[in-house]
Coordinates of C-alpha atoms in Angstrom, one line a residue:
X768 CA 77.7 22.1 4.2
X769 CA 77.0 25.9 4.1
X770 CA 76.8 25.7 0.4
X771 CA 74.2 22.9 0.5
X772 CA 72.1 24.8 3.1
X773 CA 72.3 28.0 0.9
X774 CA 71.2 25.9 -2.1
X775 CA 68.2 24.4 -0.2
X776 CA 67.1 27.8 1.2
X777 CA 67.1 29.4 -2.3
X778 CA 65.3 26.3 -3.8
X779 CA 62.6 26.5 -1.1
X780 CA 62.2 30.3 -1.3
X781 CA 62.2 30.6 -5.0
X782 CA 58.4 30.0 -5.5
X783 CA 57.8 32.5 -2.7
X784 CA 60.1 35.0 -4.5
X785 CA 58.3 34.4 -7.7
X786 CA 54.9 34.9 -6.2
X787 CA 56.1 38.1 -4.5
X788 CA 57.6 39.3 -7.8
X789 CA 54.3 38.7 -9.6
X790 CA 52.4 40.5 -6.9
X791 CA 54.8 43.5 -7.0
X792 CA 54.8 43.5 -10.7
X793 CA 51.0 43.7 -10.9
X794 CA 50.9 46.4 -8.3
X795 CA 53.6 48.4 -10.0
X796 CA 51.8 48.2 -13.4
X797 CA 48.6 49.6 -11.8
X798 CA 50.5 52.5 -10.3
X799 CA 50.1 55.3 -12.8
X800 CA 53.4 56.9 -12.1
X801 CA 55.3 53.7 -12.8
X802 CA 53.2 52.9 -15.8
X803 CA 53.7 56.4 -17.3
X804 CA 57.4 56.0 -16.6
X805 CA 57.5 52.7 -18.5
X806 CA 55.6 54.1 -21.4
X807 CA 58.0 56.9 -21.7
X808 CA 61.1 54.7 -21.2
X809 CA 60.3 51.5 -23.2
X810 CA 60.4 52.9 -26.7
X811 CA 61.2 50.5 -29.5
X812 CA 62.7 53.0 -31.9
X813 CA 66.5 53.3 -31.7
X814 CA 67.6 55.8 -29.0
X815 CA 69.7 58.9 -29.9
X816 CA 73.2 57.6 -30.4
X817 CA 76.4 59.2 -31.5
X818 CA 76.7 58.4 -35.2
X819 CA 79.5 59.4 -37.6
X820 CA 79.8 62.7 -39.3
X821 CA 81.1 62.0 -42.8
X822 CA 82.5 64.6 -45.2
X823 CA 82.7 64.1 -49.0
X824 CA 84.9 66.0 -51.4
X825 CA 83.9 67.3 -54.8
X826 CA 84.1 63.8 -56.2
X827 CA 81.9 62.4 -53.4
X828 CA 84.8 60.5 -51.9
X829 CA 85.2 60.4 -48.1
X830 CA 88.0 62.6 -46.7
X831 CA 87.0 63.0 -43.1
X832 CA 85.1 61.0 -40.5
X833 CA 84.3 62.3 -37.0
X834 CA 83.0 59.9 -34.5
X835 CA 83.6 58.7 -30.9
X836 CA 81.5 55.6 -31.6
X837 CA 81.5 53.7 -34.9
X838 CA 77.9 52.8 -35.8
X839 CA 76.2 51.6 -39.0
X840 CA 72.6 50.6 -38.2
X841 CA 71.0 48.2 -40.8
X842 CA 67.5 47.2 -41.6
X843 CA 66.6 43.6 -40.7
X844 CA 66.6 42.5 -44.4
X845 CA 70.3 43.6 -44.6
X846 CA 71.3 41.3 -41.8
X847 CA 72.0 37.7 -43.1
X848 CA 69.9 35.0 -41.5
X849 CA 73.1 33.2 -40.7
X850 CA 74.0 36.0 -38.3
X851 CA 70.5 36.1 -36.8
X852 CA 70.7 32.3 -36.2
X853 CA 74.2 32.7 -34.6
X854 CA 73.0 35.1 -31.9
X855 CA 69.6 33.4 -31.3
X856 CA 71.1 29.9 -30.9
X857 CA 74.0 31.0 -28.8
X858 CA 72.3 33.7 -26.7
X859 CA 68.6 32.8 -26.5
X860 CA 67.4 29.6 -28.2
X861 CA 63.9 30.2 -27.0
X862 CA 63.8 33.8 -28.2
X863 CA 60.6 33.3 -30.3
X864 CA 58.7 31.5 -27.5
X865 CA 59.3 33.5 -24.3
X866 CA 57.6 36.7 -23.0
X867 CA 60.8 38.7 -22.4
X868 CA 62.4 36.3 -19.9
X869 CA 62.9 32.6 -19.8
X870 CA 61.7 31.0 -16.5
X871 CA 63.5 27.7 -17.0
X872 CA 66.8 29.5 -17.8
X873 CA 66.4 31.6 -14.6
X874 CA 65.8 28.5 -12.6
X875 CA 68.9 26.8 -14.1
X876 CA 71.0 29.9 -13.3
X877 CA 69.7 30.0 -9.7
X878 CA 70.8 26.4 -9.3
X879 CA 74.2 27.1 -10.8
X880 CA 74.8 30.2 -8.7
X881 CA 73.7 28.5 -5.5
X882 CA 76.1 25.6 -6.2
X883 CA 78.9 28.2 -6.8
X884 CA 77.9 30.3 -3.8
X885 CA 77.8 33.3 -6.2
X886 CA 75.6 35.1 -8.7
X887 CA 77.8 34.9 -11.8
X888 CA 75.8 32.8 -14.2
X889 CA 73.2 34.8 -16.1
X890 CA 70.0 33.8 -17.8
X891 CA 69.4 36.8 -19.9
X892 CA 67.3 36.7 -23.0
X893 CA 68.1 38.9 -26.0
X894 CA 65.2 41.1 -24.8
X895 CA 66.8 41.5 -21.4
X896 CA 70.1 42.2 -22.9
X897 CA 68.6 45.0 -25.0
X898 CA 66.9 46.4 -21.9
X899 CA 70.2 46.4 -20.1
X900 CA 71.9 48.1 -23.0
X901 CA 69.4 50.9 -23.1
X902 CA 68.1 51.5 -19.7
X903 CA 69.9 49.7 -16.9
X904 CA 73.3 49.2 -15.4
X905 CA 75.3 45.9 -15.8
X906 CA 75.7 45.2 -12.0
X907 CA 74.8 41.6 -11.1
X908 CA 72.3 42.0 -8.3
X909 CA 69.0 40.3 -7.9
X910 CA 67.2 43.6 -7.3
X911 CA 68.4 44.9 -10.7
X912 CA 67.5 41.6 -12.2
X913 CA 63.9 42.0 -11.1
X914 CA 63.7 45.5 -12.7
X915 CA 65.2 44.0 -15.9
X916 CA 62.5 41.4 -16.0
X917 CA 59.8 44.0 -15.7
X918 CA 61.3 46.1 -18.4
X919 CA 61.8 43.1 -20.7
X920 CA 58.2 42.1 -20.3
X921 CA 57.0 45.6 -21.2
X922 CA 59.3 45.7 -24.2
X923 CA 57.8 42.5 -25.5
X924 CA 54.3 43.9 -25.1
X925 CA 55.2 47.0 -27.2
X926 CA 57.1 45.4 -30.0
X927 CA 57.6 42.4 -32.3
X928 CA 60.3 39.8 -32.0
X929 CA 61.8 41.0 -35.2
X930 CA 62.0 44.6 -34.0
X931 CA 63.7 43.5 -30.7
X932 CA 66.2 41.3 -32.6
X933 CA 67.0 44.1 -35.0
X934 CA 67.6 46.7 -32.3
X935 CA 69.7 44.2 -30.4
X936 CA 71.9 43.5 -33.4
X937 CA 72.3 47.2 -34.1
X938 CA 73.2 48.2 -30.6
X939 CA 75.4 45.5 -29.0
X940 CA 79.0 46.4 -28.3
X941 CA 81.8 44.9 -30.5
X942 CA 84.8 46.4 -28.7
X943 CA 87.0 49.3 -29.9
X944 CA 84.0 51.7 -29.7
X945 CA 82.2 49.7 -32.4
X946 CA 78.4 49.2 -31.9
X947 CA 76.2 47.0 -34.0
X948 CA 76.8 44.1 -36.3
X949 CA 76.9 46.4 -39.4
X950 CA 79.6 48.6 -37.9
X951 CA 81.6 45.6 -36.8
X952 CA 81.7 44.3 -40.4
X953 CA 83.0 47.6 -41.8
X954 CA 85.4 48.2 -38.9
X955 CA 87.1 44.8 -38.7
X956 CA 86.9 43.7 -42.4
X957 CA 86.4 46.9 -44.3
X958 CA 83.4 45.5 -46.2
X959 CA 79.6 45.7 -45.7
X960 CA 78.0 43.0 -43.7
X961 CA 76.4 41.3 -46.7
X962 CA 79.8 40.9 -48.3
X963 CA 81.3 38.9 -45.4
X964 CA 81.8 35.1 -45.6
X965 CA 80.0 33.0 -43.0
X966 CA 83.3 32.3 -41.3
X967 CA 83.8 36.1 -41.0
X968 CA 80.3 36.6 -39.7
X969 CA 80.8 34.0 -37.0
X970 CA 84.1 35.6 -36.1
X971 CA 82.7 39.1 -35.4
X972 CA 79.6 37.5 -33.7
X973 CA 82.0 36.1 -31.1
X974 CA 83.0 39.5 -29.8
X975 CA 79.9 40.8 -27.9
X976 CA 79.9 37.9 -25.4
X977 CA 82.9 39.5 -23.7
X978 CA 84.2 42.5 -25.7
X979 CA 87.4 42.8 -23.7
X980 CA 88.3 39.1 -23.7
X981 CA 87.3 38.7 -27.4
X982 CA 88.8 42.0 -28.8
X983 CA 90.3 40.6 -32.0
X984 CA 92.9 43.3 -32.1
X985 CA 94.3 42.3 -28.7
X986 CA 93.2 38.7 -28.4
X987 CA 92.8 37.3 -31.8
X988 CA 93.2 33.6 -30.8
X989 CA 90.6 33.9 -28.1
X990 CA 88.2 35.4 -30.6
X991 CA 88.9 32.6 -33.0
X992 CA 88.2 30.0 -30.3
X993 CA 84.9 31.7 -29.5
X994 CA 84.1 31.7 -33.2
X995 CA 84.6 27.9 -33.4
X996 CA 82.4 27.5 -30.3
X997 CA 79.6 29.4 -32.0
X998 CA 79.9 27.2 -35.0
X999 CA 79.7 24.1 -32.8
X1000 CA 76.5 25.5 -31.3
X1001 CA 75.0 25.7 -34.8
X1002 CA 76.0 22.0 -35.4
X1003 CA 74.6 20.9 -32.0
X1004 CA 71.3 22.7 -32.7
X1005 CA 71.0 21.2 -36.2
X1006 CA 71.5 24.4 -38.1
X1007 CA 74.6 23.4 -40.1
X1008 CA 76.3 20.1 -40.8
X1009 CA 79.6 18.8 -39.3
X1010 CA 81.3 19.2 -42.7
X1011 CA 80.1 22.8 -43.0
X1012 CA 81.5 23.5 -39.6
X1013 CA 84.9 22.0 -40.4
X1014 CA 85.1 24.2 -43.5
X1015 CA 84.1 27.3 -41.7
X1016 CA 86.6 26.8 -38.9
X1017 CA 89.4 26.2 -41.5
X1018 CA 88.7 29.4 -43.4
X1019 CA 91.5 32.0 -42.7
X1020 CA 90.4 35.2 -41.0
X1021 CA 92.3 38.3 -42.2
X1022 CA 91.4 41.5 -40.5
X1023 CA 91.3 44.8 -42.5
X1024 CA 90.7 47.2 -39.6
X1025 CA 89.0 50.5 -40.5
X1026 CA 91.1 53.6 -40.0
X1027 CA 89.3 56.8 -39.3
X1028 CA 89.8 59.1 -42.2
X1029 CA 91.1 62.5 -41.1
X1030 CA 92.5 64.0 -44.3
X1031 CA 92.8 67.8 -44.8
X1032 CA 92.1 68.9 -41.2
X1033 CA 92.2 72.6 -42.2
X1034 CA 89.3 72.1 -44.5
X1035 CA 87.3 69.7 -42.4
X1036 CA 87.6 72.0 -39.3
X1037 CA 86.2 74.9 -41.3
X1038 CA 83.3 72.7 -42.6
X1039 CA 82.1 72.0 -39.1
X1040 CA 82.2 75.7 -38.4
X1041 CA 80.2 76.4 -41.5
X1042 CA 77.7 73.7 -40.6
X1043 CA 77.0 75.7 -37.5
X1044 CA 76.5 78.8 -39.6
X1045 CA 74.2 76.9 -42.0
X1046 CA 72.0 75.6 -39.1
X1047 CA 71.9 79.1 -37.6
X1048 CA 70.8 80.5 -40.9
X1049 CA 68.1 77.9 -41.7
X1050 CA 66.7 77.6 -38.2
X1051 CA 66.5 81.3 -37.3
X1052 CA 69.3 81.4 -34.7
X1053 CA 71.2 84.0 -36.8
X1054 CA 68.3 86.4 -36.7
X1055 CA 67.7 85.8 -33.0
X1056 CA 71.4 86.6 -32.2
X1057 CA 71.5 89.7 -34.4
X1058 CA 68.3 91.0 -32.7
X1059 CA 69.4 90.1 -29.2
X1060 CA 68.8 93.0 -26.8
X1061 CA 72.0 92.4 -24.8
X1062 CA 75.0 90.2 -24.5
X1063 CA 73.4 87.9 -22.0
X1064 CA 70.5 87.3 -24.4
X1065 CA 72.9 86.8 -27.3
X1066 CA 74.9 84.3 -25.3
X1067 CA 71.7 82.4 -24.5
X1068 CA 70.9 82.1 -28.2
X1069 CA 74.5 81.0 -29.0
X1070 CA 74.2 78.2 -26.4
X1071 CA 70.9 77.2 -27.9
X1072 CA 72.4 77.0 -31.3
X1073 CA 75.4 74.9 -30.1
X1074 CA 72.9 72.5 -28.4
X1075 CA 71.0 72.2 -31.7
X1076 CA 74.3 71.6 -33.7
X1077 CA 75.3 68.9 -31.2
X1078 CA 71.9 67.2 -31.7
X1079 CA 72.2 67.2 -35.5
X1080 CA 75.8 65.9 -35.4
X1081 CA 74.8 63.1 -32.9
X1082 CA 72.2 61.8 -35.4
X1083 CA 74.9 61.2 -37.9
X1084 CA 75.1 63.3 -41.1
X1085 CA 76.9 63.2 -44.4
X1086 CA 78.3 66.6 -45.6
X1087 CA 78.9 67.1 -49.3
X1088 CA 81.6 69.7 -49.9
X1089 CA 83.4 71.4 -52.7
X1090 CA 86.9 70.3 -51.6
X1091 CA 89.4 69.8 -54.4
X1092 CA 91.5 67.1 -52.7
X1093 CA 94.4 67.2 -55.1
X1094 CA 94.6 71.0 -54.8
X1095 CA 94.3 70.9 -51.0
X1096 CA 97.1 68.4 -50.7
X1097 CA 99.4 70.2 -53.1
X1098 CA 98.8 73.6 -51.5
X1099 CA 99.3 72.3 -48.0
X1100 CA 102.5 70.5 -48.9
X1101 CA 104.0 73.6 -50.7
X1102 CA 103.1 76.1 -48.0
X1103 CA 104.3 73.9 -45.2
X1104 CA 107.6 73.4 -46.9
X1105 CA 107.9 77.1 -47.5
X1106 CA 107.1 78.1 -44.0
X1107 CA 109.5 75.6 -42.4
X1108 CA 112.3 77.6 -43.9
X1109 CA 111.2 80.7 -42.0
X1110 CA 111.0 80.3 -38.2
X1111 CA 107.6 81.0 -36.6
X1112 CA 106.1 82.8 -39.5
X1113 CA 102.5 81.6 -40.1
X1114 CA 100.2 81.9 -43.1
X1115 CA 96.7 81.4 -44.2
X1116 CA 94.9 81.2 -47.5
X1117 CA 91.5 80.5 -49.1
X1118 CA 90.8 79.6 -52.7
X1119 CA 87.3 80.0 -54.2
X1120 CA 86.1 78.6 -57.6
X1121 CA 85.0 81.6 -59.7
X1122 CA 82.2 79.7 -61.5
X1123 CA 80.5 78.0 -58.4
X1124 CA 81.7 80.5 -55.7
X1125 CA 82.6 77.5 -53.6
X1126 CA 85.6 77.2 -51.3
X1127 CA 87.9 74.5 -52.8
X1128 CA 91.0 74.8 -50.7
X1129 CA 92.0 76.3 -47.3
X1130 CA 95.3 76.7 -45.4
X1131 CA 94.9 77.2 -41.7
X1132 CA 98.5 77.4 -40.5
X1133 CA 101.8 75.5 -40.5
X1134 CA 101.4 71.7 -39.9
X1135 CA 97.7 72.3 -39.1
X1136 CA 96.0 69.8 -36.8
X1137 CA 92.3 69.3 -36.5
X1138 CA 90.6 72.0 -34.4
X1139 CA 93.7 74.0 -33.9
X1140 CA 93.4 77.8 -34.2
X1141 CA 92.5 78.3 -37.9
X1142 CA 94.2 81.3 -39.3
X1143 CA 92.0 81.1 -42.5
X1144 CA 88.8 82.1 -40.8
X1145 CA 89.6 82.7 -37.1
X1146 CA 92.6 85.1 -37.3
X1147 CA 91.4 88.7 -37.4
X1148 CA 94.2 90.9 -38.8
X1149 CA 94.6 94.4 -40.2
X1150 CA 94.2 94.2 -44.0
X1151 CA 96.3 97.2 -44.9
X1152 CA 96.0 98.3 -48.5
X1153 CA 94.4 95.1 -49.6
X1154 CA 91.1 96.7 -48.4
X1155 CA 91.5 99.7 -50.7
X1156 CA 89.8 98.1 -53.7
X1157 CA 86.7 97.2 -51.7
X1158 CA 86.3 100.3 -49.5
X1159 CA 87.8 103.1 -51.6
X1160 CA 88.3 102.5 -55.3
X1161 CA 85.3 100.4 -56.3
X1162 CA 82.9 102.7 -54.4
X1163 CA 84.5 105.8 -56.1
X1164 CA 84.1 104.3 -59.6
X1165 CA 80.6 103.1 -58.7
X1166 CA 79.3 106.3 -57.1
X1167 CA 81.2 109.1 -58.9
X1168 CA 82.1 110.0 -62.4
X1169 CA 85.9 109.6 -61.7
X1170 CA 87.9 107.3 -63.9
X1171 CA 91.2 105.6 -63.6
X1172 CA 92.8 108.4 -65.7
X1173 CA 91.6 111.2 -63.5
X1174 CA 94.3 112.8 -61.2
X1175 CA 94.4 113.0 -57.5
X1176 CA 96.8 114.8 -55.2
X1177 CA 99.5 112.6 -53.7
X1178 CA 101.0 115.2 -51.4
X1179 CA 100.9 115.6 -47.7
X1180 CA 97.5 115.5 -46.0
X1181 CA 96.1 116.0 -42.5
X1182 CA 92.4 115.7 -41.5
X1183 CA 92.2 116.8 -37.9
X1184 CA 95.0 114.9 -36.1
X1185 CA 95.1 112.2 -38.7
X1186 CA 98.1 112.7 -41.0
X1187 CA 98.7 109.6 -43.2
X1188 CA 102.0 109.1 -45.0
X1189 CA 102.9 107.3 -48.2
X1190 CA 105.2 104.4 -48.1
X1191 CA 108.7 105.5 -47.0
X1192 CA 107.3 109.1 -46.3
X1193 CA 107.3 109.9 -50.0
X1194 CA 105.5 113.0 -51.2
X1195 CA 103.9 113.1 -54.7
X1196 CA 102.2 115.7 -56.7
X1197 CA 99.2 115.0 -58.8
X1198 CA 99.0 111.3 -59.9
X1199 CA 96.3 109.4 -61.7
X1200 CA 94.1 107.1 -59.8
X1201 CA 95.7 104.3 -61.8
X1202 CA 99.1 105.3 -60.5
X1203 CA 97.9 105.7 -57.0
X1204 CA 96.4 102.2 -57.1
X1205 CA 99.4 100.6 -58.8
X1206 CA 101.8 101.8 -56.1
X1207 CA 99.3 101.8 -53.2
X1208 CA 99.8 105.5 -52.3
X1209 CA 98.1 106.3 -49.1
X1210 CA 97.2 110.0 -49.2
X1211 CA 95.3 109.7 -52.5
X1212 CA 93.3 106.8 -51.0
X1213 CA 92.3 109.0 -48.0
X1214 CA 91.3 111.9 -50.3
X1215 CA 89.2 109.5 -52.4
X1216 CA 87.4 108.1 -49.4
X1217 CA 86.6 111.7 -48.4
X1218 CA 85.3 112.3 -51.9
X1219 CA 82.9 109.4 -51.8
X1220 CA 82.0 109.7 -48.1
X1221 CA 82.9 107.4 -45.3
X1222 CA 79.4 106.2 -44.7
X1223 CA 78.7 105.7 -48.4
X1224 CA 81.9 103.6 -48.7
X1225 CA 81.0 101.4 -45.7
X1226 CA 77.5 100.9 -47.1
X1227 CA 79.2 99.2 -50.0
X1228 CA 81.4 97.1 -47.7
X1229 CA 78.3 96.1 -45.8
X1230 CA 77.3 94.0 -48.8
X1231 CA 79.9 91.4 -47.9
X1232 CA 80.5 89.1 -44.9
X1233 CA 82.9 91.2 -42.8
X1234 CA 81.7 90.3 -39.3
X1235 CA 84.4 92.2 -37.3
X1236 CA 83.9 95.7 -38.7
X1237 CA 82.0 98.0 -36.4
X1238 CA 80.8 101.6 -36.4
X1239 CA 84.1 102.6 -34.7
X1240 CA 85.8 101.8 -38.1
X1241 CA 84.0 104.6 -39.9
X1242 CA 87.2 106.8 -39.9
X1243 CA 89.7 108.0 -42.5
X1244 CA 92.2 105.5 -41.2
X1245 CA 90.1 102.7 -42.7
X1246 CA 91.1 103.9 -46.2
X1247 CA 94.5 102.4 -45.4
X1248 CA 93.1 99.3 -43.9
X1249 CA 93.4 100.6 -40.3
X1250 CA 90.5 98.9 -38.5
X1251 CA 89.5 98.4 -34.9
X1252 CA 89.6 94.7 -35.1
X1253 CA 90.4 93.6 -38.7
X1254 CA 89.3 91.0 -41.2
X1255 CA 89.9 87.4 -41.9
X1256 CA 91.4 85.8 -44.9
X1257 CA 88.2 84.1 -45.8
X1258 CA 86.3 87.4 -45.6
X1259 CA 88.8 89.0 -48.0
X1260 CA 88.7 86.2 -50.6
X1261 CA 84.9 86.1 -50.4
X1262 CA 84.6 89.9 -51.0
X1263 CA 87.1 89.8 -53.9
X1264 CA 84.8 87.4 -55.8
X1265 CA 82.7 90.5 -56.5
X1266 CA 85.4 91.5 -59.0
X1267 CA 84.7 88.4 -61.1
X1268 CA 81.7 90.0 -62.8
X1269 CA 80.2 92.4 -60.3
X1270 CA 77.9 89.7 -58.9
X1271 CA 78.2 88.5 -55.4
X1272 CA 77.1 85.4 -53.5
X1273 CA 78.7 84.3 -50.2
X1274 CA 81.4 81.6 -50.7
X1275 CA 80.7 78.3 -49.0
X1276 CA 82.4 74.9 -48.6
X1277 CA 79.2 73.0 -48.0
X1278 CA 77.0 71.9 -50.8
X1279 CA 74.4 70.0 -48.8
X1280 CA 73.9 68.1 -45.6
X1281 CA 72.0 64.8 -45.6
X1282 CA 70.8 62.5 -42.8
X1283 CA 71.4 58.7 -42.5
X1284 CA 68.5 58.1 -44.9
X1285 CA 69.9 60.4 -47.6
X1286 CA 67.3 63.1 -46.9
X1287 CA 68.6 66.6 -47.4
X1288 CA 68.6 68.5 -44.1
X1289 CA 70.3 71.7 -45.1
X1290 CA 71.8 73.5 -48.1
X1291 CA 72.7 77.0 -48.9
X1292 CA 70.3 78.7 -51.3
X1293 CA 71.5 82.3 -51.7
X1294 CA 71.2 84.0 -55.1
X1295 CA 73.8 86.1 -56.7
X1296 CA 73.2 89.9 -56.5
X1297 CA 74.8 92.8 -58.3
X1298 CA 77.2 94.8 -56.0
X1299 CA 79.2 96.6 -58.7
X1300 CA 78.2 98.1 -62.0
X1301 CA 79.8 96.6 -65.2
X1302 CA 81.8 99.8 -65.6
X1303 CA 83.2 99.5 -62.1
X1304 CA 84.1 95.9 -62.6
X1305 CA 85.9 96.5 -65.8
X1306 CA 87.9 99.4 -64.3
X1307 CA 88.8 97.4 -61.1
X1308 CA 89.9 94.4 -63.1
X1309 CA 92.2 96.6 -65.2
X1310 CA 93.7 98.2 -62.1
X1311 CA 94.2 94.8 -60.4
X1312 CA 95.9 93.5 -63.5
X1313 CA 98.1 96.6 -63.7
X1314 CA 99.3 96.0 -60.1
X1315 CA 100.6 92.5 -61.1
X1316 CA 102.3 93.7 -64.3
X1317 CA 103.7 97.1 -63.1
X1318 CA 103.2 97.6 -59.4
X1319 CA 103.5 96.1 -56.0
X1320 CA 102.3 92.7 -57.4
X1321 CA 105.4 92.1 -59.4
X1322 CA 106.6 88.6 -58.8
X1323 CA 103.1 87.2 -59.2
X1324 CA 103.3 84.7 -62.1
X1325 CA 100.3 82.5 -62.9
X1326 CA 99.5 80.8 -66.2
X1327 CA 96.1 82.4 -66.8
X1328 CA 94.8 84.9 -69.5
X1329 CA 93.8 87.2 -66.6
X1330 CA 95.6 87.8 -63.3
X1331 CA 94.7 90.6 -61.0
X1332 CA 95.7 91.3 -57.4
X1333 CA 96.2 93.8 -54.7
X1334 CA 98.9 93.6 -52.0
X1335 CA 98.7 95.0 -48.4
X1336 CA 101.3 95.8 -45.8
X1337 CA 100.3 97.0 -42.3
X1338 CA 102.1 99.3 -39.9
X1339 CA 105.4 98.1 -38.6
X1340 CA 105.3 95.3 -41.2
X1341 CA 103.1 93.1 -39.0
X1342 CA 101.0 91.7 -41.9
X1343 CA 101.6 91.0 -45.6
X1344 CA 98.6 90.4 -47.8
X1345 CA 97.7 89.5 -51.4
X1346 CA 94.1 89.2 -52.6
X1347 CA 93.2 88.7 -56.2
X1348 CA 91.8 86.6 -59.0
X1349 CA 92.4 84.7 -62.2
X1350 CA 90.1 83.3 -64.8
X1351 CA 89.5 80.3 -62.6
X1352 CA 90.1 81.2 -58.9
X1353 CA 89.8 84.0 -56.4
X1354 CA 91.9 83.9 -53.3
X1355 CA 93.5 85.8 -50.4
X1356 CA 96.8 85.1 -48.7
X1357 CA 98.1 86.4 -45.4
X1358 CA 101.4 85.9 -43.7
X1359 CA 102.6 87.1 -40.3
X1360 CA 103.4 86.0 -36.7
X1361 CA 100.7 84.9 -34.4
X1362 CA 102.1 87.4 -31.9
X1363 CA 102.5 90.4 -34.3
X1364 CA 106.1 91.6 -34.9
X1365 CA 108.1 93.3 -37.6
X1366 CA 108.7 91.3 -40.7
X1367 CA 110.7 93.8 -42.6
X1368 CA 113.7 91.5 -42.7
X1369 CA 111.8 88.9 -44.7
X1370 CA 110.0 91.3 -47.1
X1371 CA 112.4 90.6 -49.9
X1372 CA 111.6 86.9 -49.8
X1373 CA 108.0 87.7 -50.9
X1374 CA 106.7 84.6 -49.2
X1375 CA 103.1 85.7 -49.8
X1376 CA 103.7 86.1 -53.5
X1377 CA 105.1 82.5 -53.7
X1378 CA 102.0 81.2 -51.9
X1379 CA 99.7 83.1 -54.1
X1380 CA 101.4 81.7 -57.2
X1381 CA 101.0 78.2 -55.9
X1382 CA 97.4 78.3 -54.8
X1383 CA 96.2 80.1 -57.9
X1384 CA 97.8 77.6 -60.2
X1385 CA 95.3 75.3 -62.0
X1386 CA 97.7 72.4 -62.7

């Protein structure tokens, strides 16, 4: 009895409700504040949505995808008419005739809900569903429904039916964080939408009606039944024949679910960091931060930059990189296996292509996981003698008349309270610069730094990308690699490329960044510049080669017509380094403990030599 009374009251009151709604609607639209709000809110273009960030290797193959939501928006011409008909016939058969809402459907829903003493049955048009997706909650209240009707009416005024249908098909939810019919095709079947059969199209079209109930990964049979129901709708509405329906229902459905590609995390993690640097360079944030008057202002610009990076990433970009996937895979496997034999020792390496000056391989640490601490570019460590070629010897040959055959005193030395010692406390007489370099004597290096001048030497070092060196490092201890903070493996490999031919250009992993339409957003455009004279380069290459053949680099064995390198060992054996180059590559290698401790007991294993041999091999 109560149910009948409720039904009667709603039936009688509905015309009054409708008149009141029309009146309120008119009044609201004449109110400038509400009108302005609608004009700002009801925009037909797709809203900012989290789209995938895709990375391509040197062969333009995908190796990494970063996304929370999988989306693949398509133009209307790329969406088969069969799919369009499926949604229109099943969701909103009067789509092309109504003004945003369907009065008869609302009336039917009121009757049904009154009969059920509930408000479960909907009467939403495709336009209303799009409004709800973009602007409103999904709660089922009559107040929210009225707001939805107003928004749907406004959307119809501002757009064409085709535009509304396109946005709807590109934005509806297909379960498993998949949005849009195009993304559903690639996610569930691994093929573009236009390559799916009509049975497959009907199958994925079944999901949005109830993405939880019709999740094909969890409830395949329920999804299949819903697919068959949609096919029956097409038959009942005269869109396909009964025979066609039988054939579509009988076609086997085999899912080929898309797996997010997350190969080579050490490389992809760095690429995202370099993307931030690239945006900072191109949009002026780097200059702003370098000119900041205080730390507070610098932090403000850094936050601004991060916001901008997030905006770019959210739009969806494809990043073309220089990654050599075969080399990355081989290097990672070798170093991981090597380090597993030595408890807790970590390593990092960077390999740069000599011809292109691009980063083709990176090692960030044992069994590296995406966004872990990356020892290749984040670990700032003391470089030891590996810094001598850049800060001492090359500046000496570049700025004085000294040659590798000139002699220098290798005896004891004190400058003020600074009294460096050679390895093992050894004391030498006069030695040639070549001998001092070969065996990495310390006191000759300090004397040479004094000869060229500390500030002059650091002026040469400033040509490179050493971001952690400060004015406090302008001391004689720097001749031995003793710095306040230190350097990274990437910075060392990058600087050593200057010994290829005296020309320098910062090494990068990113070739270009393009948007969803293929338009180039960012790319590096630095030009090579001369940092060492040809005479200096020739001398340094000879000295680096001599280290490998006769000095501290013995054990380095690489099939190349040229191999040159410099080793480095820091105080208390906390860090072991090798930086050098061949005809093909330039690289730097570091090994050590994350929490520095003495590695004297493993020195004879020459782990860093083995890593260098592996990563510099061109096989």
